[in-house]
Amino acid sequence: MERVFNFSAGPSMLPLPVLERAAAEMVSYGSSGMSVAEMSHRSPDFEPIIAAAEANLRKLMNIPDSYAVLFLQGGASTQFAAVPLNLLGEGGKADYIVSGQFSGKAYTEAQKYGDIALVATSKADGFSYVPATTRESFRPDASYVHICYNNTIFGTKYNYIPDTGDIPLVADMSSCIISEPVDVTKFGVIYAGAQKNMAPAGLTVVIVRRDLLGKARPECPTMLDWSVMAENGSMYNTPPCYTIYMANLVYEWILSLGGLEKMQEMNQKKAALLYDYLDSQDYYITPVRPDCRSMMNVTFVTGDADLDKKFASDAAKAGMKNLKGHRSVGGMRASIYNAMPYEGVEALVAFMKEFAKNNPKK
Ligand SMILES: *Cc1c(COP(=O)(O)O)cnc(C)c1O
């Protein structure tokens, strides 16, 4: 069967050249005579793969040596606990901004471990924007401030990096990492599940400033202790070898296109096509405040739940899958990560016009 345009929020589309290369190398990788899926993580064939993944991610994101790069398991959700366990200390304080469902979960999880303050939230407005904060918003003795940089479910994104003064800023970047350049040095910790924009599911990347290592609480499980993972080159136990290999293919693909500046240019072009259309008509409504629009996840509704349902099912028949919004919010969501080609968004906009014409509202 021909490939569809897959607008899934995650796991999501991977670049075709990456899939083709993985397919070509599936049965026998290089001169190893075996698949990467079959390799010992301590073998001379695998070691260069994880080393290349780290080097390429460092190059792509311009990550200084003063930061450790970890390749872990457990998904971003495991980091909701790992963050306080590594940074809070005994009886510590941390400040959270809740701008959507995942930052809400992170906030709830952290409450198990210390004095956690909700500094700002857009919950009362349906998470349709990202709250603004200033340095004065945060408690001066907080161990860290936690944000979710791109809100996958609601389709909003930070259009600024919060100024937290000397307090380390921790960001969940699961759905926007490597979509555009970011100044890593503005953050204490960046973490991301790989299955949105980097690789298949199974890998979580944590980028942590080295001076924040070694502060884990005594009860922190060894597997969640970033310093143990850093000391062991992410190989305290078996890492998600095959997914790390796939992530590296994705990093190489982006580098071959021209890096994150180029990726940003391509992503902006795709998002503009869709938002410009949304702004030009009144059949579809986008609930997101214009200055907080996500470049990765574009949400919209018709205002009629039955039409929304029909939209997603008709689109699937036309070769555009997974356009249904998150089960908690309904409506539609087009996730247009790095791997989504411009042609996919063109096809979507053409379909949207056609659907609006053929399905007048009552
Ligand atoms: C998908 C997502 C998560 C959850 O990731 P898992 O890897 O499934 O735990 C957390 N945060 C954000 C921003 C996400 O998009």
Short mmCIF file of C-alpha atoms and ligand atoms in Angstrom, two decimals:
data_model
loop_
_atom_site.label_atom_id
_atom_site.label_comp_id
_atom_site.label_asym_id
_atom_site.label_seq_id
_atom_site.Cartn_x
_atom_site.Cartn_y
_atom_site.Cartn_z
CA MET A 1 0.00 0.00 0.00
CA GLU A 2 1.09 3.53 -0.71
CA ARG A 3 2.19 5.64 2.27
CA VAL A 4 -0.32 8.09 3.69
CA PHE A 5 0.26 11.51 5.21
CA ASN A 6 0.28 10.63 8.90
CA PHE A 7 -0.68 13.59 11.10
CA SER A 8 -0.38 11.60 14.34
CA ALA A 9 0.79 13.51 17.43
CA GLY A 10 2.97 10.60 18.47
CA PRO A 11 4.31 8.13 17.70
CA SER A 12 4.45 10.02 14.47
CA MET A 13 5.74 10.16 10.95
CA LEU A 14 9.43 9.50 10.33
CA PRO A 15 11.36 10.84 7.33
CA LEU A 16 11.09 8.44 4.39
CA PRO A 17 14.86 8.44 3.71
CA VAL A 18 15.39 7.37 7.33
CA LEU A 19 12.93 4.50 7.04
CA GLU A 20 14.47 3.41 3.75
CA ARG A 21 17.96 3.43 5.18
CA ALA A 22 16.84 1.51 8.26
CA ALA A 23 15.14 -1.00 5.96
CA ALA A 24 18.30 -1.41 3.88
CA GLU A 25 20.36 -1.98 7.04
CA MET A 26 17.77 -4.04 8.88
CA VAL A 27 19.14 -7.52 8.25
CA SER A 28 22.84 -6.74 8.36
CA TYR A 29 24.37 -3.50 9.60
CA GLY A 30 27.69 -2.49 8.04
CA SER A 31 30.22 -5.30 8.36
CA SER A 32 28.63 -6.67 11.54
CA GLY A 33 26.65 -9.41 9.86
CA MET A 34 23.69 -8.73 12.13
CA SER A 35 20.85 -6.27 12.67
CA VAL A 36 21.25 -3.37 15.10
CA ALA A 37 18.16 -4.91 16.74
CA GLU A 38 20.25 -7.97 17.58
CA MET A 39 23.43 -6.31 18.77
CA SER A 40 24.98 -6.27 22.23
CA HIS A 41 24.97 -2.71 23.51
CA ARG A 42 28.58 -3.26 24.61
CA SER A 43 29.75 -4.47 21.20
CA PRO A 44 32.27 -2.59 19.04
CA ASP A 45 29.51 -2.25 16.44
CA PHE A 46 27.01 -0.52 18.72
CA GLU A 47 29.37 1.77 20.61
CA PRO A 48 30.02 4.02 17.57
CA ILE A 49 26.25 4.25 17.01
CA ILE A 50 25.45 5.70 20.43
CA ALA A 51 28.57 7.89 20.24
CA ALA A 52 27.43 9.23 16.86
CA ALA A 53 23.91 9.84 18.17
CA GLU A 54 25.30 11.94 21.01
CA ALA A 55 27.78 13.81 18.79
CA ASN A 56 25.15 14.53 16.15
CA LEU A 57 22.58 15.76 18.66
CA ARG A 58 25.23 17.99 20.24
CA LYS A 59 26.06 19.38 16.81
CA LEU A 60 22.42 19.91 15.84
CA MET A 61 21.40 21.64 19.06
CA ASN A 62 24.76 23.26 19.75
CA ILE A 63 24.94 21.60 23.19
CA PRO A 64 28.03 22.72 25.15
CA ASP A 65 30.32 20.26 26.99
CA SER A 66 28.98 21.65 30.24
CA TYR A 67 25.81 19.62 29.58
CA ALA A 68 25.42 15.83 29.70
CA VAL A 69 23.29 14.14 27.04
CA LEU A 70 21.46 11.02 28.25
CA PHE A 71 19.62 8.36 26.23
CA LEU A 72 17.08 6.81 28.59
CA GLN A 73 13.89 4.76 28.65
CA GLY A 74 10.54 5.33 30.34
CA GLY A 75 9.16 8.16 28.23
CA ALA A 76 8.80 11.81 29.15
CA SER A 77 6.31 10.78 31.84
CA THR A 78 9.04 9.03 33.83
CA GLN A 79 10.93 12.33 33.87
CA PHE A 80 7.93 13.93 35.61
CA ALA A 81 9.21 12.01 38.69
CA ALA A 82 12.91 12.02 37.80
CA VAL A 83 13.03 15.83 37.69
CA PRO A 84 12.03 16.37 41.34
CA LEU A 85 13.96 13.29 42.50
CA ASN A 86 17.14 14.70 40.94
CA LEU A 87 16.76 18.38 41.63
CA LEU A 88 14.55 18.99 44.62
CA GLY A 89 16.71 17.82 47.50
CA GLU A 90 15.16 16.96 50.86
CA GLY A 91 12.18 19.23 51.59
CA GLY A 92 12.92 21.30 48.53
CA LYS A 93 10.73 23.72 46.61
CA ALA A 94 9.93 23.91 42.93
CA ASP A 95 7.70 26.16 40.83
CA TYR A 96 5.54 24.88 37.98
CA ILE A 97 3.72 26.56 35.12
CA VAL A 98 0.77 24.50 33.92
CA SER A 99 -0.04 25.27 30.30
CA GLY A 100 -1.64 21.98 29.29
CA GLN A 101 -2.20 18.38 30.16
CA PHE A 102 1.41 17.19 30.30
CA SER A 103 2.65 20.05 32.45
CA GLY A 104 -0.37 19.33 34.68
CA LYS A 105 0.75 15.75 35.04
CA ALA A 106 4.31 16.85 35.76
CA TYR A 107 3.01 19.22 38.46
CA THR A 108 0.88 16.50 40.08
CA GLU A 109 3.75 14.01 40.06
CA ALA A 110 6.19 16.48 41.61
CA GLN A 111 3.82 17.10 44.52
CA LYS A 112 4.75 13.66 45.86
CA TYR A 113 8.25 14.92 46.57
CA GLY A 114 8.20 18.38 48.05
CA ASP A 115 6.79 21.88 48.24
CA ILE A 116 5.53 22.48 44.74
CA ALA A 117 3.88 25.76 43.74
CA LEU A 118 1.61 26.39 40.81
CA VAL A 119 2.97 29.72 39.64
CA ALA A 120 0.77 30.27 36.60
CA THR A 121 -1.78 28.38 34.56
CA SER A 122 -4.07 28.96 31.59
CA LYS A 123 -6.44 26.18 32.66
CA ALA A 124 -9.41 28.50 33.21
CA ASP A 125 -9.19 29.53 29.54
CA GLY A 126 -9.03 26.01 28.18
CA PHE A 127 -5.23 26.17 27.85
CA SER A 128 -5.66 28.38 24.78
CA TYR A 129 -2.45 30.30 25.52
CA VAL A 130 0.79 30.08 27.47
CA PRO A 131 0.82 32.20 30.63
CA ALA A 132 3.32 35.03 30.88
CA THR A 133 5.70 35.17 33.85
CA THR A 134 8.47 37.42 35.05
CA ARG A 135 11.42 36.74 37.31
CA GLU A 136 9.29 37.95 40.23
CA SER A 137 6.75 35.18 39.59
CA PHE A 138 9.10 32.60 41.08
CA ARG A 139 10.13 31.83 44.65
CA PRO A 140 13.78 32.83 45.02
CA ASP A 141 14.54 29.62 46.94
CA ALA A 142 12.93 27.29 44.38
CA SER A 143 15.28 24.51 43.20
CA TYR A 144 13.93 24.78 39.67
CA VAL A 145 11.09 26.05 37.48
CA HIS A 146 9.30 23.55 35.24
CA ILE A 147 7.57 24.31 31.94
CA CYS A 148 6.27 22.41 28.92
CA TYR A 149 7.67 24.27 25.92
CA ASN A 150 5.18 23.04 23.32
CA ASN A 151 1.74 21.84 24.38
CA THR A 152 1.07 18.88 22.11
CA ILE A 153 -2.62 18.48 22.95
CA PHE A 154 -3.75 22.11 22.84
CA GLY A 155 -1.44 23.33 20.08
CA THR A 156 0.26 26.13 21.96
CA LYS A 157 3.90 27.02 22.36
CA TYR A 158 6.07 29.35 24.40
CA ASN A 159 6.93 32.37 22.32
CA TYR A 160 9.54 33.37 24.91
CA ILE A 161 11.92 31.66 27.31
CA PRO A 162 10.84 32.49 30.88
CA ASP A 163 13.36 34.56 32.80
CA THR A 164 13.96 32.63 36.02
CA GLY A 165 17.10 34.47 37.11
CA ASP A 166 19.50 31.98 38.72
CA ILE A 167 16.86 29.30 39.15
CA PRO A 168 17.41 26.42 36.72
CA LEU A 169 14.69 26.20 34.08
CA VAL A 170 13.51 22.66 33.25
CA ALA A 171 11.62 22.18 29.98
CA ASP A 172 9.64 19.29 28.58
CA MET A 173 10.34 19.63 24.86
CA SER A 174 8.87 16.29 23.77
CA SER A 175 6.88 17.69 20.87
CA CYS A 176 9.18 20.44 19.61
CA ILE A 177 12.76 19.29 20.18
CA ILE A 178 14.93 19.68 17.05
CA SER A 179 12.15 21.55 15.22
CA GLU A 180 14.07 24.83 15.42
CA PRO A 181 17.21 26.18 17.11
CA VAL A 182 16.97 26.81 20.86
CA ASP A 183 19.56 28.33 23.14
CA VAL A 184 20.32 25.31 25.34
CA THR A 185 22.28 27.48 27.79
CA LYS A 186 19.03 29.17 28.87
CA PHE A 187 17.91 25.84 30.39
CA GLY A 188 19.11 23.71 33.29
CA VAL A 189 17.44 20.61 31.89
CA ILE A 190 15.69 19.78 28.62
CA TYR A 191 13.95 16.44 28.24
CA ALA A 192 11.91 14.85 25.48
CA GLY A 193 10.28 11.58 24.59
CA ALA A 194 11.61 10.65 21.17
CA GLN A 195 8.40 9.46 19.54
CA LYS A 196 7.12 12.89 18.46
CA ASN A 197 9.95 14.38 16.47
CA MET A 198 13.04 12.17 16.81
CA ALA A 199 12.56 8.43 16.55
CA PRO A 200 10.16 5.58 17.26
CA ALA A 201 8.92 5.25 20.86
CA GLY A 202 11.21 3.87 23.54
CA LEU A 203 13.83 6.59 23.92
CA THR A 204 13.85 9.64 26.17
CA VAL A 205 16.56 12.23 25.74
CA VAL A 206 17.66 14.25 28.77
CA ILE A 207 20.06 17.18 28.37
CA VAL A 208 21.24 18.30 31.78
CA ARG A 209 23.70 20.95 32.92
CA ARG A 210 26.48 19.07 34.66
CA ASP A 211 26.46 21.23 37.80
CA LEU A 212 22.92 19.93 38.44
CA LEU A 213 24.12 16.32 38.57
CA GLY A 214 24.89 14.52 41.82
CA LYS A 215 21.99 16.03 43.78
CA ALA A 216 19.56 13.11 43.59
CA ARG A 217 17.71 12.21 46.74
CA PRO A 218 18.80 9.00 48.51
CA GLU A 219 15.54 7.25 47.64
CA CYS A 220 15.81 8.16 43.94
CA PRO A 221 15.73 4.86 42.02
CA THR A 222 19.13 4.20 40.45
CA MET A 223 17.48 4.03 37.04
CA LEU A 224 16.15 7.58 37.44
CA ASP A 225 19.39 9.05 38.75
CA TRP A 226 20.81 11.23 35.99
CA SER A 227 24.32 11.20 37.48
CA VAL A 228 24.45 7.39 37.43
CA MET A 229 23.32 7.46 33.82
CA ALA A 230 25.84 10.19 32.93
CA GLU A 231 28.71 8.31 34.61
CA ASN A 232 27.79 5.19 32.68
CA GLY A 233 27.34 6.79 29.26
CA SER A 234 23.60 5.95 29.37
CA MET A 235 24.59 2.28 29.70
CA TYR A 236 24.05 1.50 33.34
CA ASN A 237 21.70 -1.10 31.91
CA THR A 238 20.65 -1.94 28.35
CA PRO A 239 19.71 1.28 26.56
CA PRO A 240 17.00 1.34 23.86
CA CYS A 241 19.63 0.42 21.25
CA TYR A 242 17.53 0.25 18.12
CA THR A 243 15.67 3.48 18.85
CA ILE A 244 18.97 5.27 19.49
CA TYR A 245 20.14 4.03 16.09
CA MET A 246 16.94 5.38 14.49
CA ALA A 247 17.33 8.71 16.29
CA ASN A 248 20.83 8.99 14.91
CA LEU A 249 19.54 8.41 11.38
CA VAL A 250 17.06 11.26 11.98
CA TYR A 251 19.85 13.53 13.27
CA GLU A 252 21.96 12.71 10.20
CA TRP A 253 18.99 13.44 7.94
CA ILE A 254 18.50 16.89 9.50
CA LEU A 255 22.22 17.67 9.34
CA SER A 256 22.25 16.68 5.66
CA LEU A 257 19.42 19.16 5.00
CA GLY A 258 21.25 22.02 6.71
CA GLY A 259 20.57 21.66 10.44
CA LEU A 260 17.97 23.27 12.66
CA GLU A 261 17.93 26.66 10.89
CA LYS A 262 16.81 24.86 7.75
CA MET A 263 14.35 22.71 9.71
CA GLN A 264 12.85 25.82 11.26
CA GLU A 265 12.47 27.45 7.85
CA MET A 266 10.69 24.37 6.49
CA ASN A 267 8.49 24.05 9.58
CA GLN A 268 7.54 27.73 9.52
CA LYS A 269 6.54 27.42 5.89
CA LYS A 270 4.31 24.42 6.59
CA ALA A 271 2.69 25.99 9.66
CA ALA A 272 2.11 29.30 7.82
CA LEU A 273 0.30 27.52 5.00
CA LEU A 274 -2.15 26.00 7.45
CA TYR A 275 -2.59 29.01 9.76
CA ASP A 276 -2.94 31.42 6.84
CA TYR A 277 -5.75 29.29 5.51
CA LEU A 278 -7.38 29.06 8.95
CA ASP A 279 -7.21 32.85 9.26
CA SER A 280 -8.72 33.37 5.82
CA GLN A 281 -12.09 31.68 6.42
CA ASP A 282 -14.70 31.10 9.11
CA TYR A 283 -15.74 27.47 8.64
CA TYR A 284 -12.94 26.21 10.88
CA ILE A 285 -12.06 27.87 14.16
CA THR A 286 -8.70 27.67 15.85
CA PRO A 287 -9.05 28.13 19.61
CA VAL A 288 -5.42 29.11 20.17
CA ARG A 289 -4.36 32.71 20.84
CA PRO A 290 -2.42 33.78 17.73
CA ASP A 291 0.80 34.70 19.56
CA CYS A 292 0.97 31.25 21.19
CA ARG A 293 0.44 29.08 18.13
CA SER A 294 2.42 25.87 17.95
CA MET A 295 4.45 25.25 14.82
CA MET A 296 4.14 21.48 15.40
CA ASN A 297 0.56 20.79 16.49
CA VAL A 298 -2.22 22.77 14.84
CA THR A 299 -5.65 22.46 16.48
CA PHE A 300 -8.97 23.50 14.97
CA VAL A 301 -12.70 22.69 15.18
CA THR A 302 -15.77 23.18 13.02
CA GLY A 303 -17.90 23.92 16.07
CA ASP A 304 -20.06 20.85 15.34
CA ALA A 305 -18.91 17.58 16.94
CA ASP A 306 -20.54 15.46 14.20
CA LEU A 307 -18.80 17.40 11.46
CA ASP A 308 -15.50 17.07 13.32
CA LYS A 309 -15.95 13.32 13.40
CA LYS A 310 -16.82 13.21 9.72
CA PHE A 311 -13.81 15.37 8.93
CA ALA A 312 -11.36 12.93 10.52
CA SER A 313 -12.93 9.89 8.89
CA ASP A 314 -13.25 11.46 5.41
CA ALA A 315 -9.67 12.71 5.63
CA ALA A 316 -8.45 9.22 6.49
CA LYS A 317 -10.19 7.88 3.39
CA ALA A 318 -8.40 10.55 1.38
CA GLY A 319 -5.00 9.40 2.66
CA MET A 320 -4.58 11.81 5.59
CA LYS A 321 -4.64 9.87 8.82
CA ASN A 322 -4.82 10.67 12.52
CA LEU A 323 -6.36 14.13 12.28
CA LYS A 324 -8.71 13.54 15.21
CA GLY A 325 -7.94 15.80 18.17
CA HIS A 326 -6.79 14.38 21.50
CA ARG A 327 -9.55 12.36 23.21
CA SER A 328 -9.68 14.94 26.02
CA VAL A 329 -10.40 17.95 23.77
CA GLY A 330 -12.01 16.64 20.57
CA GLY A 331 -11.94 18.58 17.32
CA MET A 332 -9.00 18.19 14.97
CA ARG A 333 -5.27 18.30 15.36
CA ALA A 334 -2.73 18.23 12.57
CA SER A 335 0.70 17.34 13.88
CA ILE A 336 3.20 18.58 11.35
CA TYR A 337 6.55 17.54 12.76
CA ASN A 338 9.86 17.63 10.90
CA ALA A 339 9.06 14.53 8.85
CA MET A 340 5.78 15.87 7.43
CA PRO A 341 6.49 17.11 3.91
CA TYR A 342 5.12 20.44 2.66
CA GLU A 343 3.00 18.45 0.20
CA GLY A 344 1.21 16.83 3.15
CA VAL A 345 0.06 20.22 4.42
CA GLU A 346 -0.90 21.31 0.90
CA ALA A 347 -3.03 18.19 0.58
CA LEU A 348 -4.62 18.88 3.97
CA VAL A 349 -5.52 22.48 3.11
CA ALA A 350 -7.00 21.37 -0.23
CA PHE A 351 -9.04 18.75 1.62
CA MET A 352 -10.22 21.29 4.20
CA LYS A 353 -11.51 23.60 1.46
CA GLU A 354 -13.30 20.76 -0.26
CA PHE A 355 -14.82 19.50 3.00
CA ALA A 356 -16.11 22.95 3.94
CA LYS A 357 -17.75 23.30 0.54
CA ASN A 358 -19.40 19.85 0.66
CA ASN A 359 -20.52 19.95 4.28
CA PRO A 360 -22.33 23.23 4.93
CA LYS A 361 -23.17 23.94 8.56
CA LYS A 362 -26.82 23.90 9.58
C1 LIG B 1 3.73 12.95 24.48
C2 LIG B 1 4.18 13.88 25.53
C3 LIG B 1 4.50 13.44 26.83
C4 LIG B 1 4.34 12.02 27.25
O1 LIG B 1 5.35 11.28 26.69
P1 LIG B 1 5.58 9.75 27.02
O2 LIG B 1 6.86 9.49 26.32
O3 LIG B 1 4.41 9.01 26.45
O4 LIG B 1 5.67 9.59 28.48
C5 LIG B 1 4.96 14.37 27.73
N1 LIG B 1 5.09 15.66 27.39
C6 LIG B 1 4.79 16.12 26.16
C7 LIG B 1 4.96 17.56 25.85
C8 LIG B 1 4.33 15.24 25.20
O5 LIG B 1 4.03 15.69 23.97
#
